[in-house]
Amino acid sequence: MLTLDNKKKLKREILAYFLLTVGSALFAIGDVMFVNPYLMAPGGTYGLSNVFNTLWPWKISLYALCMDVPLLIIGTWILGPKFGVKTIVSTALIFLFTFILESWWGYNPVIHDGEIVKQAGASMVEIPHNGGWFSPDYFLNTVVAGIIYGLAIGLIFRSGATSGGSDIISMILHKYTKISLGTLVMIVDGIITLSTLIAFGDIRLPIYSVIIIFIEGKVIDLVVDGMKSYKTMFIITDNPEPVRNFIINNLKRGGTCITGSGLYKGNERKMVYVTLDRADMIKLRSVLYRIDPKAFVNIMESSEILGQGFRRLPQE
């Protein structure tokens, strides 16, 4: 019989695989119905597969599979077993959904009511629309693609999986170079994005691909971290008691009071450390001058707050 803890763990796993499945399906929709028809490649193995699919017609999913499987094997061999079961499941689901969608839907764009003709070595030819629901629109298509990609990858991250794919190349290079992983990811994805310019000779394509990556990143942050914005305040004051009382009694929040000494004179000072949402931060900031006009305040953006009073710590 399942214990209460086991039931909770089972529910979390079911939710995780549900998010993983939805995210993988959304990724396939974004790639096949929005990114590929407009000849864009916003990084990753699927971005490169879009270029190959146009130059040498073969299914996107098969191109990606031919890259993803060797990358997972090589990555595991060089980096060790860093890629969990969910990453492998994510790779398989994205392949499956992409294969089904491109077999059923083809490569027809959603934001277009005419025909887009692909030509190897040339950009797309836009056929004038006939007054339908959507007309050819690079920018609208780019925004929608970025939102769908962001939702997809955000849900995959929330499930506990990682993106794998071309990121494995960055991880391997990071192991043997002193370049940061973030920089290497940008370099690898940048090369993939620029491949559209080399293949199709249209400067718009890498520019719109970069816009997709930017929108995607913002949406991922919203999906993973939520809409709420938190601020961390470091308040150095000679009068910490009124600050403490305001935080506890007016804002109904907690915090930490740290004792330190100034570098210049070595005098003992009190520092109040507190994390608040934006509204409470504004309330506290507005009363600080009245409490201590000489207070020193440092306000920082907090991307993730875990623990009592905020989001609970993740459980394995």
Short mmCIF file of N, CA and C in Angstrom, two decimals, residues 128-279:
data_model
loop_
_atom_site.label_atom_id
_atom_site.label_comp_id
_atom_site.label_asym_id
_atom_site.label_seq_id
_atom_site.Cartn_x
_atom_site.Cartn_y
_atom_site.Cartn_z
N PRO A 128 0.98 36.33 -53.30
CA PRO A 128 0.03 37.29 -52.73
C PRO A 128 -1.18 36.58 -52.14
N HIS A 129 -1.63 37.08 -50.97
CA HIS A 129 -2.76 36.43 -50.30
C HIS A 129 -4.07 36.87 -50.96
N ASN A 130 -5.11 36.11 -50.68
CA ASN A 130 -6.41 36.32 -51.33
C ASN A 130 -7.46 36.82 -50.36
N GLY A 131 -7.05 37.61 -49.38
CA GLY A 131 -8.00 38.16 -48.41
C GLY A 131 -8.45 37.16 -47.37
N GLY A 132 -7.63 36.14 -47.10
CA GLY A 132 -7.98 35.14 -46.12
C GLY A 132 -7.74 35.64 -44.70
N TRP A 133 -7.70 34.69 -43.77
CA TRP A 133 -7.60 35.05 -42.35
C TRP A 133 -6.23 35.65 -42.04
N PHE A 134 -5.17 34.99 -42.54
CA PHE A 134 -3.80 35.47 -42.32
C PHE A 134 -3.12 35.70 -43.65
N SER A 135 -2.25 36.68 -43.70
CA SER A 135 -1.40 36.91 -44.85
C SER A 135 0.04 36.66 -44.44
N PRO A 136 0.96 36.54 -45.41
CA PRO A 136 2.35 36.32 -45.04
C PRO A 136 2.85 37.42 -44.10
N ASP A 137 3.39 37.04 -42.97
CA ASP A 137 3.78 38.03 -41.97
C ASP A 137 4.96 37.48 -41.18
N TYR A 138 6.17 37.92 -41.54
CA TYR A 138 7.37 37.45 -40.87
C TYR A 138 7.32 37.74 -39.37
N PHE A 139 6.97 38.99 -39.03
CA PHE A 139 7.08 39.41 -37.63
C PHE A 139 6.06 38.69 -36.75
N LEU A 140 4.79 38.63 -37.20
CA LEU A 140 3.77 37.95 -36.42
C LEU A 140 4.13 36.48 -36.25
N ASN A 141 4.59 35.85 -37.31
CA ASN A 141 4.98 34.45 -37.24
C ASN A 141 6.13 34.26 -36.26
N THR A 142 7.09 35.19 -36.25
CA THR A 142 8.24 35.12 -35.35
C THR A 142 7.80 35.22 -33.90
N VAL A 143 6.91 36.16 -33.59
CA VAL A 143 6.43 36.34 -32.23
C VAL A 143 5.70 35.09 -31.74
N VAL A 144 4.80 34.58 -32.57
CA VAL A 144 4.04 33.38 -32.19
C VAL A 144 4.97 32.19 -32.00
N ALA A 145 5.94 32.04 -32.92
CA ALA A 145 6.90 30.93 -32.80
C ALA A 145 7.70 31.03 -31.51
N GLY A 146 8.14 32.25 -31.17
CA GLY A 146 8.91 32.44 -29.93
C GLY A 146 8.10 32.09 -28.70
N ILE A 147 6.82 32.47 -28.70
CA ILE A 147 5.95 32.17 -27.56
C ILE A 147 5.73 30.66 -27.42
N ILE A 148 5.46 30.00 -28.55
CA ILE A 148 5.23 28.55 -28.52
C ILE A 148 6.49 27.81 -28.08
N TYR A 149 7.64 28.19 -28.65
CA TYR A 149 8.91 27.58 -28.25
C TYR A 149 9.17 27.78 -26.76
N GLY A 150 8.93 29.01 -26.28
CA GLY A 150 9.17 29.31 -24.87
C GLY A 150 8.29 28.48 -23.96
N LEU A 151 6.99 28.38 -24.30
CA LEU A 151 6.09 27.54 -23.51
C LEU A 151 6.55 26.09 -23.52
N ALA A 152 6.94 25.61 -24.70
CA ALA A 152 7.35 24.22 -24.84
C ALA A 152 8.57 23.90 -23.98
N ILE A 153 9.63 24.69 -24.15
CA ILE A 153 10.87 24.40 -23.42
C ILE A 153 10.70 24.70 -21.94
N GLY A 154 9.90 25.72 -21.61
CA GLY A 154 9.63 26.02 -20.20
C GLY A 154 8.95 24.85 -19.51
N LEU A 155 7.96 24.25 -20.17
CA LEU A 155 7.27 23.08 -19.59
C LEU A 155 8.21 21.89 -19.47
N ILE A 156 9.09 21.72 -20.47
CA ILE A 156 10.06 20.62 -20.41
C ILE A 156 11.02 20.82 -19.23
N PHE A 157 11.46 22.07 -19.03
CA PHE A 157 12.32 22.37 -17.88
C PHE A 157 11.58 22.14 -16.57
N ARG A 158 10.30 22.55 -16.52
CA ARG A 158 9.52 22.37 -15.30
C ARG A 158 9.35 20.89 -14.96
N SER A 159 9.38 20.04 -15.97
CA SER A 159 9.22 18.60 -15.74
C SER A 159 10.48 17.97 -15.16
N GLY A 160 11.59 18.69 -15.22
CA GLY A 160 12.85 18.15 -14.72
C GLY A 160 13.76 17.62 -15.80
N ALA A 161 13.36 17.78 -17.06
CA ALA A 161 14.20 17.34 -18.17
C ALA A 161 15.09 18.49 -18.63
N THR A 162 16.13 18.18 -19.41
CA THR A 162 16.97 19.19 -20.01
C THR A 162 16.83 19.12 -21.52
N SER A 163 17.34 20.14 -22.19
CA SER A 163 17.12 20.23 -23.63
C SER A 163 17.98 19.26 -24.43
N GLY A 164 19.18 18.92 -23.93
CA GLY A 164 20.04 18.00 -24.68
C GLY A 164 20.41 18.60 -26.03
N GLY A 165 20.38 17.79 -27.09
CA GLY A 165 20.63 18.30 -28.43
C GLY A 165 21.97 18.99 -28.57
N SER A 166 21.95 20.16 -29.21
CA SER A 166 23.19 20.89 -29.47
C SER A 166 23.84 21.39 -28.19
N ASP A 167 23.07 21.47 -27.08
CA ASP A 167 23.67 21.89 -25.81
C ASP A 167 24.77 20.93 -25.36
N ILE A 168 24.68 19.68 -25.79
CA ILE A 168 25.69 18.69 -25.43
C ILE A 168 27.04 19.09 -26.04
N ILE A 169 27.01 19.64 -27.27
CA ILE A 169 28.24 20.12 -27.90
C ILE A 169 28.88 21.19 -27.04
N SER A 170 28.05 22.11 -26.53
CA SER A 170 28.55 23.19 -25.68
C SER A 170 29.15 22.64 -24.39
N MET A 171 28.49 21.61 -23.81
CA MET A 171 29.00 21.01 -22.57
C MET A 171 30.36 20.34 -22.79
N ILE A 172 30.51 19.68 -23.94
CA ILE A 172 31.78 19.01 -24.24
C ILE A 172 32.88 20.05 -24.45
N LEU A 173 32.58 21.11 -25.21
CA LEU A 173 33.56 22.17 -25.42
C LEU A 173 33.92 22.85 -24.11
N HIS A 174 32.93 23.01 -23.25
CA HIS A 174 33.16 23.64 -21.95
C HIS A 174 34.13 22.82 -21.09
N LYS A 175 34.07 21.51 -21.24
CA LYS A 175 34.95 20.64 -20.46
C LYS A 175 36.41 20.83 -20.83
N TYR A 176 36.68 21.12 -22.12
CA TYR A 176 38.05 21.20 -22.60
C TYR A 176 38.53 22.63 -22.86
N THR A 177 37.70 23.61 -22.60
CA THR A 177 38.09 25.01 -22.76
C THR A 177 37.77 25.77 -21.48
N LYS A 178 38.22 27.01 -21.42
CA LYS A 178 37.93 27.87 -20.28
C LYS A 178 36.76 28.80 -20.56
N ILE A 179 36.10 28.59 -21.68
CA ILE A 179 34.96 29.43 -22.06
C ILE A 179 33.74 28.99 -21.26
N SER A 180 32.95 29.97 -20.79
CA SER A 180 31.77 29.65 -19.99
C SER A 180 30.74 28.90 -20.82
N LEU A 181 29.92 28.10 -20.13
CA LEU A 181 28.92 27.29 -20.81
C LEU A 181 27.90 28.18 -21.52
N GLY A 182 27.47 29.27 -20.87
CA GLY A 182 26.50 30.19 -21.48
C GLY A 182 27.02 30.78 -22.77
N THR A 183 28.31 31.16 -22.79
CA THR A 183 28.91 31.72 -24.00
C THR A 183 28.97 30.68 -25.11
N LEU A 184 29.33 29.45 -24.74
CA LEU A 184 29.42 28.39 -25.75
C LEU A 184 28.05 28.06 -26.35
N VAL A 185 27.01 28.05 -25.52
CA VAL A 185 25.65 27.81 -26.02
C VAL A 185 25.28 28.89 -27.04
N MET A 186 25.61 30.15 -26.73
CA MET A 186 25.32 31.25 -27.66
C MET A 186 26.10 31.09 -28.96
N ILE A 187 27.37 30.65 -28.87
CA ILE A 187 28.19 30.49 -30.07
C ILE A 187 27.62 29.37 -30.95
N VAL A 188 27.32 28.22 -30.34
CA VAL A 188 26.80 27.08 -31.11
C VAL A 188 25.46 27.43 -31.76
N ASP A 189 24.54 28.00 -30.97
CA ASP A 189 23.23 28.37 -31.53
C ASP A 189 23.37 29.49 -32.55
N GLY A 190 24.34 30.39 -32.33
CA GLY A 190 24.56 31.47 -33.29
C GLY A 190 25.02 30.96 -34.64
N ILE A 191 25.90 29.95 -34.62
CA ILE A 191 26.37 29.35 -35.88
C ILE A 191 25.21 28.68 -36.61
N ILE A 192 24.36 27.98 -35.85
CA ILE A 192 23.19 27.33 -36.46
C ILE A 192 22.25 28.37 -37.05
N THR A 193 22.04 29.47 -36.32
CA THR A 193 21.17 30.54 -36.81
C THR A 193 21.72 31.17 -38.08
N LEU A 194 23.03 31.41 -38.11
CA LEU A 194 23.65 32.02 -39.29
C LEU A 194 23.64 31.10 -40.50
N SER A 195 23.44 29.80 -40.28
CA SER A 195 23.41 28.86 -41.41
C SER A 195 22.28 29.19 -42.38
N THR A 196 21.21 29.83 -41.89
CA THR A 196 20.11 30.21 -42.78
C THR A 196 20.55 31.28 -43.78
N LEU A 197 21.42 32.18 -43.33
CA LEU A 197 21.94 33.21 -44.24
C LEU A 197 22.81 32.58 -45.31
N ILE A 198 23.65 31.63 -44.91
CA ILE A 198 24.54 30.96 -45.86
C ILE A 198 23.73 30.12 -46.84
N ALA A 199 22.71 29.42 -46.33
CA ALA A 199 21.94 28.50 -47.17
C ALA A 199 20.97 29.21 -48.09
N PHE A 200 20.32 30.28 -47.59
CA PHE A 200 19.24 30.89 -48.35
C PHE A 200 19.52 32.33 -48.79
N GLY A 201 20.60 32.92 -48.30
CA GLY A 201 21.00 34.24 -48.77
C GLY A 201 20.05 35.36 -48.41
N ASP A 202 19.30 35.22 -47.30
CA ASP A 202 18.34 36.24 -46.89
C ASP A 202 18.71 36.70 -45.48
N ILE A 203 19.11 37.96 -45.33
CA ILE A 203 19.56 38.49 -44.05
C ILE A 203 18.44 38.51 -43.02
N ARG A 204 17.18 38.52 -43.48
CA ARG A 204 16.06 38.55 -42.52
C ARG A 204 15.99 37.28 -41.67
N LEU A 205 16.40 36.17 -42.25
CA LEU A 205 16.19 34.88 -41.58
C LEU A 205 16.97 34.76 -40.27
N PRO A 206 18.28 35.03 -40.24
CA PRO A 206 18.96 34.96 -38.93
C PRO A 206 18.48 36.02 -37.95
N ILE A 207 18.07 37.19 -38.46
CA ILE A 207 17.57 38.24 -37.57
C ILE A 207 16.29 37.79 -36.89
N TYR A 208 15.35 37.26 -37.66
CA TYR A 208 14.10 36.78 -37.08
C TYR A 208 14.33 35.57 -36.17
N SER A 209 15.32 34.75 -36.52
CA SER A 209 15.64 33.59 -35.67
C SER A 209 16.14 34.06 -34.30
N VAL A 210 16.96 35.12 -34.30
CA VAL A 210 17.45 35.67 -33.03
C VAL A 210 16.29 36.24 -32.21
N ILE A 211 15.33 36.88 -32.87
CA ILE A 211 14.16 37.41 -32.17
C ILE A 211 13.37 36.27 -31.52
N ILE A 212 13.25 35.15 -32.23
CA ILE A 212 12.58 33.97 -31.65
C ILE A 212 13.31 33.53 -30.38
N ILE A 213 14.64 33.46 -30.44
CA ILE A 213 15.42 33.03 -29.28
C ILE A 213 15.21 33.97 -28.11
N PHE A 214 15.16 35.28 -28.38
CA PHE A 214 14.95 36.27 -27.32
C PHE A 214 13.58 36.11 -26.66
N ILE A 215 12.52 36.03 -27.49
CA ILE A 215 11.16 35.86 -26.96
C ILE A 215 11.05 34.53 -26.22
N GLU A 216 11.64 33.51 -26.79
CA GLU A 216 11.62 32.18 -26.17
C GLU A 216 12.22 32.22 -24.77
N GLY A 217 13.36 32.91 -24.62
CA GLY A 217 14.02 33.00 -23.32
C GLY A 217 13.16 33.69 -22.28
N LYS A 218 12.47 34.77 -22.68
CA LYS A 218 11.60 35.49 -21.75
C LYS A 218 10.42 34.63 -21.32
N VAL A 219 9.84 33.90 -22.27
CA VAL A 219 8.68 33.05 -21.95
C VAL A 219 9.11 31.89 -21.06
N ILE A 220 10.30 31.33 -21.32
CA ILE A 220 10.82 30.25 -20.46
C ILE A 220 10.92 30.73 -19.02
N ASP A 221 11.45 31.94 -18.84
CA ASP A 221 11.57 32.50 -17.48
C ASP A 221 10.21 32.61 -16.81
N LEU A 222 9.20 33.05 -17.57
CA LEU A 222 7.85 33.17 -17.00
C LEU A 222 7.27 31.82 -16.63
N VAL A 223 7.50 30.82 -17.47
CA VAL A 223 6.95 29.48 -17.21
C VAL A 223 7.66 28.84 -16.02
N VAL A 224 8.98 28.97 -15.95
CA VAL A 224 9.76 28.31 -14.90
C VAL A 224 9.66 29.06 -13.57
N ASP A 225 9.78 30.39 -13.63
CA ASP A 225 9.83 31.17 -12.39
C ASP A 225 8.51 31.82 -12.01
N GLY A 226 7.55 31.87 -12.93
CA GLY A 226 6.26 32.49 -12.63
C GLY A 226 6.25 33.97 -12.95
N MET A 227 5.06 34.55 -12.85
CA MET A 227 4.87 35.96 -13.20
C MET A 227 5.34 36.90 -12.10
N LYS A 228 5.34 36.43 -10.87
CA LYS A 228 5.60 37.33 -9.75
C LYS A 228 7.06 37.72 -9.71
N SER A 229 7.31 39.00 -9.48
CA SER A 229 8.66 39.53 -9.41
C SER A 229 9.04 39.81 -7.96
N TYR A 230 10.21 39.32 -7.55
CA TYR A 230 10.67 39.53 -6.18
C TYR A 230 11.93 40.39 -6.17
N LYS A 231 12.06 41.17 -5.11
CA LYS A 231 13.23 42.02 -4.91
C LYS A 231 13.88 41.67 -3.57
N THR A 232 15.19 41.61 -3.58
CA THR A 232 15.93 41.41 -2.33
C THR A 232 16.56 42.74 -1.92
N MET A 233 16.32 43.13 -0.66
CA MET A 233 16.80 44.41 -0.15
C MET A 233 17.85 44.18 0.94
N PHE A 234 18.97 44.87 0.80
CA PHE A 234 19.99 44.91 1.85
C PHE A 234 19.97 46.33 2.42
N ILE A 235 19.56 46.47 3.66
CA ILE A 235 19.39 47.78 4.27
C ILE A 235 20.39 47.93 5.42
N ILE A 236 21.37 48.79 5.25
CA ILE A 236 22.35 49.06 6.31
C ILE A 236 21.90 50.33 7.04
N THR A 237 21.62 50.19 8.34
CA THR A 237 21.02 51.29 9.09
C THR A 237 21.51 51.30 10.54
N ASP A 238 21.53 52.48 11.13
CA ASP A 238 21.84 52.61 12.56
C ASP A 238 20.58 52.48 13.42
N ASN A 239 19.45 52.32 12.75
CA ASN A 239 18.18 52.27 13.46
C ASN A 239 17.36 51.09 12.94
N PRO A 240 17.81 49.86 13.18
CA PRO A 240 17.17 48.70 12.57
C PRO A 240 15.82 48.32 13.17
N GLU A 241 15.54 48.70 14.42
CA GLU A 241 14.32 48.25 15.09
C GLU A 241 13.04 48.71 14.39
N PRO A 242 12.93 50.02 14.01
CA PRO A 242 11.72 50.44 13.28
C PRO A 242 11.57 49.73 11.92
N VAL A 243 12.70 49.46 11.26
CA VAL A 243 12.66 48.72 9.99
C VAL A 243 12.11 47.31 10.23
N ARG A 244 12.62 46.67 11.27
CA ARG A 244 12.15 45.33 11.64
C ARG A 244 10.66 45.34 11.94
N ASN A 245 10.21 46.30 12.72
CA ASN A 245 8.80 46.37 13.09
C ASN A 245 7.90 46.58 11.87
N PHE A 246 8.35 47.43 10.94
CA PHE A 246 7.54 47.69 9.74
C PHE A 246 7.41 46.42 8.90
N ILE A 247 8.53 45.69 8.75
CA ILE A 247 8.51 44.48 7.94
C ILE A 247 7.60 43.42 8.56
N ILE A 248 7.71 43.26 9.87
CA ILE A 248 6.93 42.22 10.55
C ILE A 248 5.46 42.60 10.70
N ASN A 249 5.19 43.83 11.16
CA ASN A 249 3.82 44.23 11.50
C ASN A 249 3.03 44.76 10.31
N ASN A 250 3.67 45.51 9.42
CA ASN A 250 2.95 46.11 8.29
C ASN A 250 2.96 45.23 7.05
N LEU A 251 4.12 44.63 6.78
CA LEU A 251 4.23 43.81 5.57
C LEU A 251 3.95 42.33 5.84
N LYS A 252 3.94 41.94 7.12
CA LYS A 252 3.70 40.55 7.52
C LYS A 252 4.71 39.60 6.87
N ARG A 253 5.96 40.04 6.83
CA ARG A 253 7.02 39.23 6.26
C ARG A 253 8.13 39.02 7.29
N GLY A 254 9.06 38.13 6.98
CA GLY A 254 10.21 37.92 7.82
C GLY A 254 11.47 38.42 7.14
N GLY A 255 12.58 38.28 7.81
CA GLY A 255 13.85 38.72 7.26
C GLY A 255 14.97 38.32 8.18
N THR A 256 16.15 38.83 7.93
CA THR A 256 17.31 38.52 8.75
C THR A 256 18.07 39.81 9.06
N CYS A 257 18.48 39.95 10.30
CA CYS A 257 19.29 41.10 10.71
C CYS A 257 20.73 40.61 10.92
N ILE A 258 21.65 41.20 10.18
CA ILE A 258 23.04 40.76 10.20
C ILE A 258 23.90 41.88 10.80
N THR A 259 24.81 41.52 11.69
CA THR A 259 25.73 42.49 12.28
C THR A 259 27.05 42.48 11.52
N GLY A 260 27.50 43.68 11.14
CA GLY A 260 28.76 43.81 10.41
C GLY A 260 29.49 45.06 10.83
N SER A 261 30.57 45.33 10.15
CA SER A 261 31.34 46.54 10.45
C SER A 261 31.73 47.23 9.16
N GLY A 262 31.75 48.57 9.19
CA GLY A 262 32.10 49.33 8.01
C GLY A 262 33.58 49.21 7.68
N LEU A 263 33.93 49.24 6.40
CA LEU A 263 35.32 49.12 5.98
C LEU A 263 36.12 50.38 6.31
N TYR A 264 35.48 51.53 6.26
CA TYR A 264 36.21 52.80 6.41
C TYR A 264 36.59 53.07 7.86
N LYS A 265 35.60 53.08 8.75
CA LYS A 265 35.86 53.39 10.16
C LYS A 265 35.82 52.17 11.06
N GLY A 266 35.31 51.07 10.56
CA GLY A 266 35.23 49.87 11.36
C GLY A 266 34.11 49.88 12.38
N ASN A 267 33.18 50.83 12.26
CA ASN A 267 32.06 50.91 13.20
C ASN A 267 31.09 49.76 12.96
N GLU A 268 30.52 49.26 14.04
CA GLU A 268 29.53 48.18 13.93
C GLU A 268 28.24 48.73 13.32
N ARG A 269 27.71 48.00 12.32
CA ARG A 269 26.46 48.40 11.67
C ARG A 269 25.53 47.20 11.59
N LYS A 270 24.25 47.49 11.51
CA LYS A 270 23.23 46.45 11.35
C LYS A 270 22.76 46.44 9.89
N MET A 271 22.62 45.25 9.32
CA MET A 271 22.10 45.13 7.96
C MET A 271 20.87 44.23 7.98
N VAL A 272 19.77 44.73 7.45
CA VAL A 272 18.54 43.97 7.34
C VAL A 272 18.47 43.36 5.95
N TYR A 273 18.32 42.05 5.91
CA TYR A 273 18.21 41.31 4.65
C TYR A 273 16.78 40.81 4.52
N VAL A 274 16.08 41.20 3.45
CA VAL A 274 14.69 40.81 3.30
C VAL A 274 14.35 40.68 1.82
N THR A 275 13.51 39.71 1.49
CA THR A 275 13.04 39.50 0.12
C THR A 275 11.54 39.73 0.08
N LEU A 276 11.11 40.61 -0.83
CA LEU A 276 9.71 41.02 -0.91
C LEU A 276 9.25 41.03 -2.36
N ASP A 277 7.92 40.98 -2.54
CA ASP A 277 7.43 41.21 -3.89
C ASP A 277 7.52 42.71 -4.19
N ARG A 278 7.28 43.07 -5.44
CA ARG A 278 7.50 44.45 -5.87
C ARG A 278 6.66 45.45 -5.06
N ALA A 279 5.41 45.11 -4.79
CA ALA A 279 4.51 46.04 -4.09
C ALA A 279 5.02 46.32 -2.67
#
